[in-house]
Tab-separated table of C-alpha atoms and ligand atoms in Angstrom:
chain	number	residue	atom	x	y	z
A	22	UNK	CA	-39.757	-70.030	55.762
A	23	UNK	CA	-42.360	-71.502	53.561
A	24	UNK	CA	-40.821	-74.205	51.284
A	25	UNK	CA	-43.682	-74.611	49.014
A	26	UNK	CA	-42.841	-74.760	45.241
A	27	UNK	CA	-45.276	-72.495	43.562
A	28	UNK	CA	-47.035	-73.902	40.291
A	29	UNK	CA	-46.917	-70.669	38.290
A	30	UNK	CA	-45.005	-67.415	39.039
A	31	UNK	CA	-44.474	-64.060	37.561
A	32	UNK	CA	-40.982	-62.980	37.464
A	33	UNK	CA	-40.653	-58.982	36.870
A	34	UNK	CA	-37.163	-58.019	34.997
A	35	UNK	CA	-36.698	-54.428	34.641
A	36	UNK	CA	-35.045	-52.841	31.605
A	37	UNK	CA	-32.102	-51.790	33.990
A	38	UNK	CA	-31.455	-55.558	34.961
A	39	UNK	CA	-31.414	-56.680	31.285
A	40	UNK	CA	-28.878	-54.118	30.577
A	41	UNK	CA	-26.443	-55.280	33.253
A	42	UNK	CA	-23.039	-53.796	33.024
A	43	UNK	CA	-24.073	-51.573	30.340
A	44	UNK	CA	-25.677	-48.306	30.552
A	45	UNK	CA	-28.604	-49.147	28.256
A	46	UNK	CA	-29.378	-51.863	25.528
A	47	UNK	CA	-29.092	-55.775	26.331
A	48	UNK	CA	-26.356	-57.396	28.413
A	49	UNK	CA	-26.590	-60.611	26.265
A	50	UNK	CA	-24.018	-62.587	28.575
A	51	UNK	CA	-26.164	-61.707	31.658
A	52	UNK	CA	-29.448	-62.620	29.865
A	53	UNK	CA	-28.058	-66.041	28.804
A	54	UNK	CA	-27.079	-66.588	32.712
A	55	UNK	CA	-30.694	-65.704	33.564
A	56	UNK	CA	-32.142	-68.017	30.916
A	57	UNK	CA	-29.951	-70.972	32.896
A	58	UNK	CA	-31.184	-69.745	36.210
A	59	UNK	CA	-34.955	-69.663	34.898
A	60	UNK	CA	-34.518	-73.116	33.578
A	61	UNK	CA	-33.707	-74.504	37.025
A	62	UNK	CA	-37.291	-73.039	37.990
A	63	UNK	CA	-39.145	-74.745	35.186
A	64	UNK	CA	-37.168	-77.956	35.616
A	65	UNK	CA	-38.472	-78.025	39.284
A	66	UNK	CA	-42.151	-77.901	38.010
A	67	UNK	CA	-42.928	-74.176	37.851
A	68	UNK	CA	-44.440	-72.472	35.016
A	69	UNK	CA	-42.654	-69.196	34.469
A	70	UNK	CA	-44.186	-66.290	32.975
A	71	UNK	CA	-42.047	-62.903	32.658
A	72	UNK	CA	-42.831	-59.503	32.274
A	73	UNK	CA	-39.895	-57.193	31.393
A	74	UNK	CA	-39.646	-53.700	31.568
A	75	UNK	CA	-38.077	-51.102	28.966
A	76	UNK	CA	-36.455	-48.675	31.208
A	77	UNK	CA	-33.049	-49.587	29.424
A	78	UNK	CA	-34.229	-47.904	26.326
A	79	UNK	CA	-37.058	-45.547	27.514
A	80	UNK	CA	-39.115	-44.708	30.101
A	81	UNK	CA	-42.654	-43.001	29.339
A	82	UNK	CA	-42.588	-40.469	32.300
A	83	UNK	CA	-39.070	-39.278	31.443
A	84	UNK	CA	-39.713	-38.883	27.759
A	85	UNK	CA	-42.923	-36.823	28.212
A	86	UNK	CA	-42.743	-33.270	27.683
A	87	UNK	CA	-40.744	-30.950	24.912
A	88	UNK	CA	-43.375	-31.790	22.190
A	89	UNK	CA	-43.548	-35.500	23.351
A	90	UNK	CA	-46.948	-36.025	24.884
A	91	UNK	CA	-47.458	-38.584	27.387
A	92	UNK	CA	-49.569	-41.204	25.643
A	93	UNK	CA	-46.760	-41.059	23.027
A	94	UNK	CA	-44.060	-41.350	25.397
A	95	UNK	CA	-45.496	-44.260	27.022
A	96	UNK	CA	-46.200	-45.809	23.683
A	97	UNK	CA	-42.220	-45.466	23.307
A	98	UNK	CA	-41.911	-47.275	26.557
A	99	UNK	CA	-43.952	-50.039	25.548
A	100	UNK	CA	-42.154	-50.561	22.405
A	101	UNK	CA	-38.968	-50.540	24.287
A	102	UNK	CA	-40.249	-53.488	26.267
A	103	UNK	CA	-40.879	-55.271	23.005
A	104	UNK	CA	-37.201	-55.058	22.088
A	105	UNK	CA	-36.476	-56.257	25.462
A	106	UNK	CA	-39.095	-59.344	25.134
A	107	UNK	CA	-37.792	-60.549	21.618
A	108	UNK	CA	-34.326	-60.405	22.791
A	109	UNK	CA	-34.717	-62.445	25.848
A	110	UNK	CA	-37.063	-64.743	24.015
A	111	UNK	CA	-34.098	-65.247	21.568
A	112	UNK	CA	-31.439	-65.445	24.015
A	113	UNK	CA	-33.342	-67.968	26.314
A	114	UNK	CA	-33.997	-70.294	23.518
A	115	UNK	CA	-30.407	-70.382	22.140
A	116	UNK	CA	-29.718	-71.500	25.805
A	117	UNK	CA	-32.239	-74.208	25.240
A	118	UNK	CA	-34.656	-72.708	27.741
A	119	UNK	CA	-37.825	-72.670	25.751
A	120	UNK	CA	-39.340	-69.198	25.443
A	121	UNK	CA	-42.277	-67.526	23.694
A	122	UNK	CA	-42.715	-63.876	23.407
A	123	UNK	CA	-46.079	-62.600	23.339
A	124	UNK	CA	-47.173	-58.832	22.994
A	125	UNK	CA	-49.689	-56.564	24.041
A	126	UNK	CA	-49.087	-54.016	21.769
A	127	UNK	CA	-50.229	-55.252	17.910
A	128	UNK	CA	-47.134	-55.567	16.007
A	129	UNK	CA	-48.166	-59.108	13.733
A	130	UNK	CA	-44.802	-59.265	12.044
A	131	UNK	CA	-42.916	-58.961	15.046
A	132	UNK	CA	-44.201	-61.061	17.866
A	133	UNK	CA	-47.640	-62.908	18.495
A	134	UNK	CA	-50.286	-61.233	19.981
A	135	UNK	CA	-50.917	-62.037	23.796
A	136	UNK	CA	-54.230	-63.808	24.533
A	137	UNK	CA	-54.830	-65.511	27.676
A	138	UNK	CA	-55.538	-68.722	25.686
A	139	UNK	CA	-52.100	-68.753	24.071
A	140	UNK	CA	-50.331	-67.898	27.438
A	141	UNK	CA	-52.224	-70.637	29.200
A	142	UNK	CA	-51.464	-73.095	26.459
A	143	UNK	CA	-47.612	-71.929	26.013
A	144	UNK	CA	-47.137	-72.085	29.815
A	145	UNK	CA	-48.809	-75.901	29.579
A	146	UNK	CA	-46.132	-76.859	27.090
A	147	UNK	CA	-43.207	-75.988	29.129
A	148	UNK	CA	-42.241	-72.438	27.559
A	149	UNK	CA	-41.599	-69.635	29.539
A	150	UNK	CA	-44.165	-66.926	28.473
A	151	UNK	CA	-42.535	-63.590	27.981
A	152	UNK	CA	-45.043	-60.610	27.815
A	153	UNK	CA	-44.008	-57.532	25.910
A	154	UNK	CA	-45.857	-54.129	25.786
A	155	UNK	CA	-46.997	-53.932	29.488
A	156	UNK	CA	-50.791	-54.469	29.624
A	157	UNK	CA	-50.877	-52.138	26.455
A	158	UNK	CA	-52.288	-49.013	27.842
A	159	UNK	CA	-50.515	-45.657	28.703
A	160	UNK	CA	-50.079	-44.060	32.017
A	161	UNK	CA	-48.866	-47.463	33.469
A	162	UNK	CA	-45.476	-49.307	34.416
A	163	UNK	CA	-44.526	-52.666	33.802
A	164	UNK	CA	-44.402	-53.246	37.528
A	165	UNK	CA	-48.466	-52.636	37.794
A	166	UNK	CA	-48.770	-54.445	34.463
A	167	UNK	CA	-46.813	-57.519	36.082
A	168	UNK	CA	-49.380	-57.682	38.861
A	169	UNK	CA	-52.132	-57.355	36.556
A	170	UNK	CA	-50.699	-60.042	34.311
A	171	UNK	CA	-50.173	-62.168	37.281
A	172	UNK	CA	-53.617	-61.810	38.318
A	173	UNK	CA	-55.023	-62.527	34.822
A	174	UNK	CA	-52.831	-65.595	34.430
A	175	UNK	CA	-53.364	-66.902	38.101
A	176	UNK	CA	-49.706	-66.678	39.137
A	177	UNK	CA	-49.679	-67.518	42.657
A	178	UNK	CA	-46.512	-64.740	43.283
A	179	UNK	CA	-44.959	-61.897	41.754
A	180	UNK	CA	-41.127	-62.231	41.961
A	181	UNK	CA	-40.005	-58.752	41.476
A	182	UNK	CA	-36.229	-58.818	41.140
A	183	UNK	CA	-34.217	-55.638	42.435
A	184	UNK	CA	-30.618	-54.677	43.419
A	185	UNK	CA	-31.040	-55.507	46.867
A	186	UNK	CA	-31.916	-59.005	48.286
A	187	UNK	CA	-35.043	-57.938	50.298
A	188	UNK	CA	-36.645	-54.933	52.190
A	189	UNK	CA	-34.541	-53.864	55.216
A	190	UNK	CA	-35.672	-51.933	58.123
A	191	UNK	CA	-33.391	-49.047	57.053
A	192	UNK	CA	-31.081	-48.283	54.253
A	193	UNK	CA	-28.448	-51.183	54.161
A	194	UNK	CA	-25.949	-48.806	52.251
A	195	UNK	CA	-26.085	-46.098	55.105
A	196	UNK	CA	-26.483	-48.517	57.874
A	197	UNK	CA	-24.258	-51.550	58.353
A	198	UNK	CA	-26.852	-52.651	61.213
A	199	UNK	CA	-29.832	-52.553	58.724
A	200	UNK	CA	-31.948	-55.979	59.108
A	201	UNK	CA	-33.511	-57.805	56.133
A	202	UNK	CA	-37.206	-58.154	56.989
A	203	UNK	CA	-38.566	-61.691	55.854
A	204	UNK	CA	-42.131	-60.526	55.745
A	205	UNK	CA	-43.847	-57.257	55.721
A	206	UNK	CA	-47.392	-56.393	55.083
A	207	UNK	CA	-48.852	-54.547	52.057
A	208	UNK	CA	-50.108	-51.802	54.460
A	209	UNK	CA	-46.316	-51.131	55.629
A	210	UNK	CA	-44.864	-51.528	52.089
A	211	UNK	CA	-47.606	-48.902	50.907
A	212	UNK	CA	-47.578	-46.200	53.835
A	213	UNK	CA	-43.366	-46.209	54.264
A	214	UNK	CA	-42.135	-44.218	52.106
A	215	UNK	CA	-38.292	-45.430	52.605
A	216	UNK	CA	-39.698	-49.056	50.909
A	217	UNK	CA	-39.748	-48.093	47.322
A	218	UNK	CA	-39.654	-51.441	45.597
A	219	UNK	CA	-42.995	-51.130	43.365
A	220	UNK	CA	-45.065	-48.227	42.366
A	221	UNK	CA	-48.028	-47.438	44.767
A	222	UNK	CA	-50.415	-48.578	41.888
A	223	UNK	CA	-48.611	-52.233	41.562
A	224	UNK	CA	-48.935	-52.475	45.093
A	225	UNK	CA	-52.223	-51.173	45.582
A	226	UNK	CA	-53.547	-53.917	43.099
A	227	UNK	CA	-51.702	-56.629	44.658
A	228	UNK	CA	-52.959	-55.654	48.261
A	229	UNK	CA	-56.612	-55.772	46.793
A	230	UNK	CA	-56.247	-59.179	45.497
A	231	UNK	CA	-53.922	-60.584	47.972
A	232	UNK	CA	-51.233	-61.499	45.614
A	233	UNK	CA	-47.857	-61.963	47.159
A	234	UNK	CA	-44.926	-60.181	46.303
A	235	UNK	CA	-41.401	-61.395	46.812
A	236	UNK	CA	-38.985	-58.855	46.418
A	237	UNK	CA	-35.186	-60.296	45.775
A	238	UNK	CA	-32.050	-60.203	44.151
A	239	UNK	CA	-31.899	-62.404	40.962
A	240	UNK	CA	-28.279	-61.931	40.227
A	241	UNK	CA	-27.071	-64.875	42.923
A	242	UNK	CA	-26.800	-68.085	41.976
A	243	UNK	CA	-29.952	-69.994	42.459
A	244	UNK	CA	-31.808	-66.900	43.588
A	245	UNK	CA	-34.631	-67.224	41.017
A	246	UNK	CA	-35.409	-70.979	41.919
A	247	UNK	CA	-35.122	-69.997	45.709
A	248	UNK	CA	-37.561	-67.160	45.430
A	249	UNK	CA	-39.718	-69.519	43.419
A	250	UNK	CA	-39.764	-71.884	46.635
A	251	UNK	CA	-40.607	-69.221	48.719
A	252	UNK	CA	-37.064	-69.152	49.946
A	253	UNK	CA	-35.443	-65.984	49.110
A	254	UNK	CA	-35.975	-62.075	49.680
A	255	UNK	CA	-38.853	-60.257	51.548
A	256	UNK	CA	-42.652	-61.420	50.978
A	257	UNK	CA	-45.029	-58.643	50.890
A	258	UNK	CA	-48.266	-59.979	51.865
B	1509	UDP	N1	-45.506	-48.682	29.769
B	1509	UDP	C1	-46.887	-48.145	29.582
B	1509	UDP	N2	-48.004	-49.361	29.851
B	1509	UDP	C2	-47.559	-50.403	30.409
B	1509	UDP	C3	-46.277	-50.598	30.410
B	1509	UDP	C4	-45.539	-49.886	30.390
B	1509	UDP	O1	-47.312	-47.371	28.827
B	1509	UDP	O2	-48.629	-51.130	30.442
B	1509	UDP	C5	-44.519	-47.785	29.338
B	1509	UDP	C6	-44.177	-46.720	30.257
B	1509	UDP	O3	-43.863	-45.410	29.529
B	1509	UDP	C7	-43.055	-47.269	30.953
B	1509	UDP	C8	-42.376	-47.883	29.895
B	1509	UDP	O4	-43.385	-48.398	29.134
B	1509	UDP	O5	-42.018	-46.399	31.660
B	1509	UDP	C9	-41.409	-48.743	30.062
B	1509	UDP	O6	-41.805	-49.689	31.367
B	1509	UDP	P1	-41.130	-49.112	32.747
B	1509	UDP	O7	-40.895	-47.912	32.913
B	1509	UDP	O8	-42.062	-50.134	33.650
B	1509	UDP	O9	-39.866	-50.396	32.792
B	1509	UDP	P2	-38.672	-50.913	33.940
B	1509	UDP	O10	-38.721	-49.603	34.846
B	1509	UDP	O11	-39.361	-51.770	34.562
B	1509	UDP	O12	-37.434	-51.119	32.862
């Protein structure tokens, strides 16, 4: 496999992952551990941007209805990502993993506004940049926002942390002989309904701009560093 060390990567962490052993909220022990794992990547010379999801608190599509409009629901979803970004940044800093939370929704007293210039400057100073609020507009998920942000910040790859360590030729939970695929094409990932690693908008945007996505399990020792060196999971390109 490709043993190239990326200069800058975007790590997408969903709310479900941040909740760890809990049903909702944040598993701070797990996030501390993730901080140490991310530090290995930074120490290897790779700049790290993190897009956090918010599904551990709220997801727009699930909240909409019963009197809550879709735009309001998505705004609530974006606020949920803000809670995660603030908590993750604090927990990382507490672990001596220098991190800055920047937000795409305006909340001046809560977090600094995301700007391209500020993000690049923070990354150059060795900080992990954690982005809240997706891209700040409704009708999107943080997966799509992650791809958009990776393009904006010229990240070479999106590291999409999932519960499984990659994409399999069939469901590994049902079929013990399922084989992990090291690479698949965007075309396959989009057209095969059994492969549900990211929503189609995210895949489409990545495909259009040839931005590779690595699907991997972040909860194994060293796996974030391995993914950031192109040595883990399945690469969709
Ligand atoms: N969201 C949004 N615009 C964005 C990113 C997110 O409106 O650019 C909202 C959307 O409602 C989404 C919620 O924020 O459901 C939380 O993000 P997501 O569901 O992607 O979180 P994850 O599943 O990764 O935890």
